[in-house]
Tab-separated table of C-alpha atoms in Angstrom:
chain	number	residue	atom	x	y	z
A	1	MET	CA	-0.096	0.025	0.033
A	2	LYS	CA	2.699	2.175	0.744
A	3	LYS	CA	4.468	1.296	-2.244
A	4	THR	CA	1.486	2.482	-4.243
A	5	LEU	CA	0.771	5.595	-2.559
A	6	LEU	CA	4.536	6.464	-2.990
A	7	PHE	CA	4.104	5.806	-6.791
A	8	LEU	CA	0.819	7.828	-6.835
A	9	ALA	CA	2.672	11.010	-5.433
A	10	LEU	CA	5.801	10.419	-7.625
A	11	LEU	CA	3.592	10.338	-10.473
A	12	PHE	CA	1.591	13.393	-9.346
A	13	THR	CA	4.680	15.400	-8.846
A	14	VAL	CA	6.026	14.685	-12.323
A	15	SER	CA	2.868	15.672	-14.028
A	16	ASN	CA	2.595	18.490	-12.108
A	17	ALA	CA	6.177	19.412	-12.953
A	18	LEU	CA	5.827	18.843	-16.538
A	19	ALA	CA	2.506	21.078	-16.782
A	20	GLN	CA	4.570	23.874	-15.170
A	21	THR	CA	7.458	23.276	-17.454
A	22	GLU	CA	4.801	23.515	-20.385
A	23	SER	CA	3.078	26.402	-19.091
A	24	GLU	CA	6.411	28.186	-18.637
A	25	LEU	CA	7.536	27.523	-21.936
A	26	ARG	CA	4.341	28.661	-23.503
A	27	ALA	CA	4.498	31.905	-21.652
A	28	LEU	CA	8.327	32.183	-22.674
A	29	LYS	CA	7.149	31.589	-26.236
A	30	LYS	CA	4.446	34.508	-25.903
A	31	VAL	CA	7.059	36.742	-24.912
A	32	LYS	CA	9.634	35.853	-27.642
A	33	ASN	CA	6.699	36.387	-30.143
A	34	ASP	CA	5.718	39.911	-28.812
A	35	SER	CA	9.210	40.587	-29.398
A	36	ILE	CA	9.312	39.696	-32.908
A	37	SER	CA	6.581	41.721	-33.542
A	38	GLN	CA	8.162	44.565	-31.967
A	39	ILE	CA	11.394	44.139	-34.074
A	40	GLN	CA	9.402	43.879	-37.137
A	41	SER	CA	7.501	46.957	-36.434
A	42	ARG	CA	10.903	48.904	-36.080
A	43	VAL	CA	11.967	47.246	-39.540
A	44	ASN	CA	9.050	48.391	-41.291
A	45	ALA	CA	9.399	51.653	-39.953
A	46	ILE	CA	13.001	51.885	-41.158
A	47	GLN	CA	12.125	50.350	-44.667
A	48	SER	CA	9.468	52.959	-44.959
A	49	LYS	CA	11.936	55.768	-44.066
A	50	ILE	CA	14.468	54.403	-46.955
A	51	ASP	CA	11.760	53.937	-49.509
A	52	ALA	CA	10.771	57.681	-48.803
A	53	LEU	CA	14.541	58.858	-49.861
A	54	PRO	CA	15.209	60.225	-53.490
A	55	GLY	CA	16.472	58.118	-55.967
A	56	TRP	CA	15.639	54.982	-58.395
A	57	LYS	CA	13.410	52.362	-56.948
A	58	LYS	CA	13.257	49.234	-58.913
A	59	ALA	CA	12.103	45.577	-59.007
A	60	VAL	CA	11.161	42.764	-61.247
A	61	PHE	CA	9.202	39.481	-60.515
A	62	GLY	CA	7.393	37.265	-62.085
A	63	THR	CA	5.440	33.933	-62.355
A	64	LEU	CA	5.657	30.719	-64.382
A	65	GLY	CA	2.954	27.848	-64.710
A	66	VAL	CA	3.350	24.600	-66.267
A	67	ASN	CA	1.108	21.571	-66.582
A	68	LEU	CA	2.060	18.983	-69.218
A	69	SER	CA	0.524	15.628	-69.372
A	70	SER	CA	0.126	12.617	-72.046
A	71	PHE	CA	-2.209	9.623	-71.854
A	72	ASP	CA	-1.405	6.449	-73.971
A	73	SER	CA	-4.188	4.020	-74.398
A	74	TRP	CA	-5.992	5.502	-71.460
A	75	TYR	CA	-9.543	3.638	-72.457
A	76	SER	CA	-11.674	5.391	-69.647
A	77	GLN	CA	-11.479	8.836	-70.999
A	78	GLY	CA	-13.170	9.742	-74.710
A	79	SER	CA	-9.930	10.291	-76.111
A	80	ALA	CA	-7.498	7.349	-75.282
A	81	ASN	CA	-3.925	8.933	-76.699
A	82	VAL	CA	-3.453	12.605	-75.671
A	83	SER	CA	-1.012	15.054	-75.164
A	84	SER	CA	-1.662	18.277	-73.688
A	85	GLY	CA	-0.125	21.323	-72.129
A	86	ASN	CA	-0.261	24.682	-70.694
A	87	ILE	CA	2.495	26.953	-70.044
A	88	GLY	CA	1.907	30.848	-68.603
A	89	LEU	CA	4.414	33.393	-68.080
A	90	THR	CA	4.233	36.482	-66.502
A	91	ALA	CA	6.461	39.336	-65.948
A	92	ASN	CA	6.343	42.971	-63.880
A	93	ALA	CA	8.877	45.196	-63.736
A	94	TYR	CA	8.961	48.777	-62.366
A	95	ALA	CA	11.824	51.706	-62.086
A	96	ASN	CA	10.586	54.550	-60.196
A	97	LEU	CA	12.440	57.715	-60.072
A	98	ARG	CA	11.590	60.188	-57.124
A	99	GLN	CA	13.149	63.721	-56.494
A	100	SER	CA	12.402	66.527	-54.261
A	101	LYS	CA	10.477	68.496	-57.459
A	102	TYR	CA	9.574	65.747	-59.656
A	103	PHE	CA	9.065	61.956	-60.048
A	104	TRP	CA	9.307	59.657	-63.114
A	105	ARG	CA	7.195	56.238	-62.911
A	106	ASN	CA	7.986	53.243	-65.470
A	107	SER	CA	6.288	50.141	-65.204
A	108	LEU	CA	6.086	46.976	-67.578
A	109	ASN	CA	3.765	43.896	-67.701
A	110	ILE	CA	3.668	41.017	-69.797
A	111	ASN	CA	1.566	38.030	-69.714
A	112	LEU	CA	1.969	35.258	-72.150
A	113	GLY	CA	0.411	31.938	-72.619
A	114	TRP	CA	0.214	28.698	-74.720
A	115	VAL	CA	-2.094	25.588	-74.749
A	116	LYS	CA	-1.797	22.144	-76.444
A	117	PHE	CA	-4.459	19.454	-76.807
A	118	ASP	CA	-3.306	16.974	-79.147
A	119	ASP	CA	-5.571	13.796	-80.062
A	120	LYS	CA	-2.886	11.468	-81.339
A	121	ASP	CA	-5.509	9.228	-82.757
A	122	ASP	CA	-6.676	12.016	-84.998
A	123	PRO	CA	-4.118	12.995	-87.842
A	124	THR	CA	-5.960	16.297	-88.431
A	125	ASP	CA	-5.384	17.452	-84.905
A	126	ASP	CA	-2.691	20.012	-84.055
A	127	ASN	CA	0.190	18.772	-82.293
A	128	ARG	CA	1.502	22.159	-81.629
A	129	PHE	CA	1.350	24.876	-78.484
A	130	GLN	CA	-0.989	27.717	-79.609
A	131	GLU	CA	-1.148	31.095	-77.979
A	132	ALA	CA	-3.548	31.600	-75.301
A	133	THR	CA	-2.677	34.752	-73.447
A	134	ASP	CA	-0.781	37.568	-74.853
A	135	VAL	CA	-0.617	40.772	-72.833
A	136	PHE	CA	1.693	43.670	-73.238
A	137	ASN	CA	1.771	46.933	-71.244
A	138	MET	CA	4.060	49.549	-70.712
A	139	THR	CA	3.695	52.835	-68.934
A	140	SER	CA	5.579	56.003	-68.290
A	141	LEU	CA	4.432	58.952	-65.998
A	142	TYR	CA	6.237	62.143	-65.519
A	143	GLY	CA	5.135	64.666	-62.685
A	144	TYR	CA	6.442	68.100	-61.637
A	145	LYS	CA	5.335	68.297	-57.934
A	146	LEU	CA	3.188	71.628	-56.805
A	147	ASN	CA	3.656	69.859	-53.538
A	148	GLU	CA	3.920	66.445	-51.731
A	149	LYS	CA	0.376	65.099	-53.193
A	150	ILE	CA	-0.199	67.069	-56.278
A	151	ALA	CA	1.826	67.206	-59.273
A	152	ILE	CA	1.224	68.254	-62.981
A	153	SER	CA	1.781	65.255	-65.071
A	154	ALA	CA	2.491	63.673	-68.441
A	155	LEU	CA	1.828	60.060	-69.268
A	156	ALA	CA	2.689	57.659	-72.359
A	157	GLU	CA	1.057	54.170	-72.333
A	158	TYR	CA	1.343	51.478	-74.793
A	159	ARG	CA	-0.512	48.104	-75.202
A	160	THR	CA	-0.716	45.526	-77.459
A	161	THR	CA	0.079	41.701	-78.065
A	162	ILE	CA	3.421	40.387	-79.149
A	163	LEU	CA	2.813	36.613	-80.015
A	164	SER	CA	0.516	37.362	-82.672
A	165	ASN	CA	-1.047	40.533	-84.309
A	166	PHE	CA	1.590	42.649	-83.001
A	167	ASN	CA	0.271	46.156	-83.038
A	168	ASP	CA	-2.878	45.098	-84.530
A	169	PRO	CA	-4.609	46.291	-82.470
A	170	GLY	CA	-2.014	48.728	-80.632
A	171	TYR	CA	-2.862	51.446	-78.388
A	172	LEU	CA	-0.725	54.465	-77.538
A	173	ASP	CA	-2.144	56.818	-75.164
A	174	ILE	CA	-0.490	60.364	-74.759
A	175	GLY	CA	-2.121	63.190	-72.220
A	176	ILE	CA	-1.384	65.778	-69.811
A	177	GLY	CA	-3.096	66.465	-66.468
A	178	GLY	CA	-2.739	65.988	-63.015
A	179	THR	CA	-1.450	63.199	-60.422
A	180	TRP	CA	-2.457	62.451	-56.713
A	181	THR	CA	0.275	60.853	-54.685
A	182	VAL	CA	-2.193	59.063	-52.175
A	183	PHE	CA	0.899	58.044	-50.355
A	184	ASP	CA	4.491	56.734	-51.499
A	185	ASN	CA	3.211	53.332	-53.272
A	186	LEU	CA	-0.284	54.631	-54.688
A	187	VAL	CA	-0.749	57.315	-57.346
A	188	VAL	CA	-3.917	58.336	-59.001
A	189	VAL	CA	-3.944	59.866	-62.526
A	190	PHE	CA	-6.363	62.215	-63.813
A	191	HIS	CA	-5.835	63.462	-67.595
A	192	ALA	CA	-8.786	65.330	-69.033
A	193	LEU	CA	-6.639	65.893	-72.205
A	194	ASN	CA	-5.645	62.507	-73.450
A	195	TYR	CA	-5.494	61.279	-77.080
A	196	ASN	CA	-6.084	57.459	-77.687
A	197	LEU	CA	-3.958	56.703	-80.899
A	198	VAL	CA	-5.182	53.151	-82.103
A	199	PHE	CA	-3.105	51.392	-84.865
A	200	ALA	CA	-5.073	48.490	-86.806
A	201	ASN	CA	-5.643	47.170	-90.149
A	202	ASN	CA	-9.449	47.198	-89.662
A	203	ASP	CA	-9.920	51.209	-89.495
A	204	ALA	CA	-13.534	50.799	-89.623
A	205	VAL	CA	-13.730	49.464	-86.258
A	206	PHE	CA	-10.545	50.671	-84.573
A	207	GLN	CA	-10.619	54.252	-84.561
A	208	SER	CA	-8.555	56.836	-82.559
A	209	SER	CA	-10.154	59.482	-80.430
A	210	LEU	CA	-9.718	62.396	-77.851
A	211	GLY	CA	-10.979	61.743	-74.064
A	212	ALA	CA	-9.917	61.425	-70.641
A	213	LYS	CA	-7.530	59.055	-68.975
A	214	ILE	CA	-7.521	57.679	-65.393
A	215	VAL	CA	-4.957	55.701	-64.221
A	216	ALA	CA	-4.494	54.082	-60.279
A	217	ASP	CA	-1.012	51.935	-59.643
A	218	TYR	CA	-0.395	50.699	-56.510
A	219	THR	CA	3.006	48.991	-56.279
A	220	ARG	CA	4.678	47.486	-53.157
A	221	THR	CA	7.397	44.947	-52.370
A	222	ILE	CA	7.587	44.150	-48.230
A	223	SER	CA	10.070	41.455	-47.343
A	224	LYS	CA	8.720	38.438	-49.125
A	225	VAL	CA	5.625	39.901	-50.585
A	226	SER	CA	5.539	41.621	-53.943
A	227	PHE	CA	2.224	43.308	-54.958
A	228	LYS	CA	1.025	45.524	-57.869
A	229	THR	CA	-2.304	46.635	-59.003
A	230	ASN	CA	-2.862	48.615	-62.139
A	231	LEU	CA	-6.319	49.954	-63.103
A	232	SER	CA	-6.301	52.089	-66.796
A	233	MET	CA	-9.482	53.746	-68.251
A	234	PHE	CA	-10.152	55.697	-71.082
A	235	TYR	CA	-13.271	57.687	-71.560
A	236	SER	CA	-13.633	58.824	-75.167
A	237	TYR	CA	-15.265	62.179	-75.820
A	238	ASP	CA	-16.328	61.041	-79.404
A	239	SER	CA	-18.469	57.674	-78.557
A	240	SER	CA	-18.598	55.168	-75.590
A	241	ASN	CA	-17.630	52.694	-78.138
A	242	PHE	CA	-14.158	53.607	-78.312
A	243	SER	CA	-13.772	53.807	-74.425
A	244	ASN	CA	-12.027	50.965	-72.597
A	245	TYR	CA	-10.433	50.033	-69.428
A	246	THR	CA	-7.770	47.302	-68.182
A	247	TRP	CA	-7.479	46.181	-64.442
A	248	ILE	CA	-4.209	43.705	-63.953
A	249	ASN	CA	-3.481	42.475	-60.263
A	250	SER	CA	-0.197	40.535	-59.543
A	251	PHE	CA	1.122	38.885	-56.329
A	252	GLY	CA	4.132	36.924	-55.416
A	253	TYR	CA	5.347	35.628	-52.193
A	254	THR	CA	8.874	34.196	-51.700
A	255	LEU	CA	9.376	30.918	-50.002
A	256	TRP	CA	12.733	30.260	-50.433
A	257	LYS	CA	15.636	32.291	-51.606
A	258	ASN	CA	14.121	33.867	-54.690
A	259	MET	CA	11.692	31.162	-55.564
A	260	GLY	CA	7.955	31.220	-54.137
A	261	VAL	CA	4.460	31.402	-55.742
A	262	GLY	CA	2.488	33.933	-57.852
A	263	PHE	CA	-0.715	34.833	-58.796
A	264	GLU	CA	-2.159	37.213	-61.493
A	265	PHE	CA	-5.502	38.188	-62.465
A	266	GLY	CA	-6.638	40.850	-65.056
A	267	ILE	CA	-9.976	41.998	-66.648
A	268	ARG	CA	-10.416	44.330	-69.656
A	269	GLY	CA	-13.383	45.703	-71.597
A	270	ASN	CA	-13.161	47.079	-74.971
A	271	LYS	CA	-15.917	47.276	-77.268
A	272	GLN	CA	-13.715	47.648	-80.584
A	273	GLU	CA	-11.915	44.396	-79.958
A	274	ALA	CA	-14.977	42.525	-79.354
A	275	LEU	CA	-16.641	43.816	-82.652
A	276	ASN	CA	-13.531	42.910	-84.487
A	277	PHE	CA	-13.452	39.245	-82.970
A	278	GLU	CA	-17.121	38.490	-83.620
A	279	ASN	CA	-17.105	39.890	-87.078
A	280	ASN	CA	-13.799	37.749	-87.769
A	281	ASN	CA	-15.386	34.802	-86.737
A	282	LEU	CA	-18.835	34.966	-88.330
A	283	ALA	CA	-20.656	32.013	-89.780
A	284	MET	CA	-20.701	31.904	-93.642
A	285	GLY	CA	-23.900	34.239	-94.823
A	286	ALA	CA	-23.875	35.789	-91.345
A	287	ILE	CA	-25.104	39.277	-90.847
A	288	PRO	CA	-22.358	41.340	-89.544
A	289	PHE	CA	-22.406	42.744	-86.273
A	290	THR	CA	-22.554	46.556	-85.541
A	291	PHE	CA	-21.667	48.416	-81.957
A	292	ASP	CA	-25.195	48.554	-81.392
A	293	THR	CA	-25.442	44.610	-81.479
A	294	VAL	CA	-22.239	43.059	-80.688
A	295	ASP	CA	-22.065	41.732	-76.853
A	296	ASN	CA	-19.142	43.248	-75.044
A	297	LYS	CA	-18.359	40.570	-72.865
A	298	LEU	CA	-15.892	40.818	-69.768
A	299	GLN	CA	-12.549	40.056	-70.883
A	300	SER	CA	-10.520	38.081	-68.154
A	301	TYR	CA	-7.557	35.877	-67.445
A	302	TYR	CA	-5.615	34.453	-64.559
A	303	LEU	CA	-2.547	32.662	-63.940
A	304	VAL	CA	-1.074	30.706	-60.987
A	305	GLY	CA	2.276	29.292	-60.509
A	306	LEU	CA	5.963	29.406	-59.231
A	307	ASN	CA	7.212	33.064	-58.540
A	308	TYR	CA	10.793	34.341	-58.873
A	309	LYS	CA	11.953	37.943	-57.876
A	310	PHE	CA	15.277	39.352	-59.126
């Protein structure tokens, strides 16, 4: 009996000691986590001061998504012998100059994609990769500061495709107006005097016009996270049929060294492109679409894959 009581007492003592040890360790962990948070806050404050210094700020990050597959004699699916693939590539770069009296912001966005679906049993099937996504945007904004928030500015923006139909269509916006620097990494541009110059073989659909340009751009790199969102809108004074907008969002997170995961999502509305596409793909004998009859559907794309930060 005495041995049993002694054993139970020893077991209670050990259990209580372990419980105290775990409690103490959890309390110590909380203190360390609080200390890390405080250190990170101080580091972020120092980084904000560095970002506010005059000079160039440059960065490049991109996302690569690859999906390749091959099936041979896989009878459970409709096409037993298939080779398919999907390759997507995005690149985002910016070079921003900040000075006491002026700023110069430059950015580049490229999104390219290829797809393949080859039915090996169909001799007429195409076994090559075909272009699926093709986006090229380049922007340059110069501003002379009236104060720390407001500047007189000039903008040049060029958008087209590069894998196929280069510069057909191509859009070049040139305008002047004002820029509001909401904070260091967010600028909003409003140019009431902007000319949207359109390059295209089909000048019956694609027309240049005078209008207003609105751009909102947020670009930031914080430690392992790179983020960029850009909204570009043109409102034509001639006709709403010539107006357009593009909104692109890019995100990259570094997991190991310069590699990580990335995501990009973009939407666009352009009635001239919708009309040109529908009329180029009309069935034989069908009545051509007009600006009044065409369905201007929302254009969109997304890409998820590996990310690399330079």
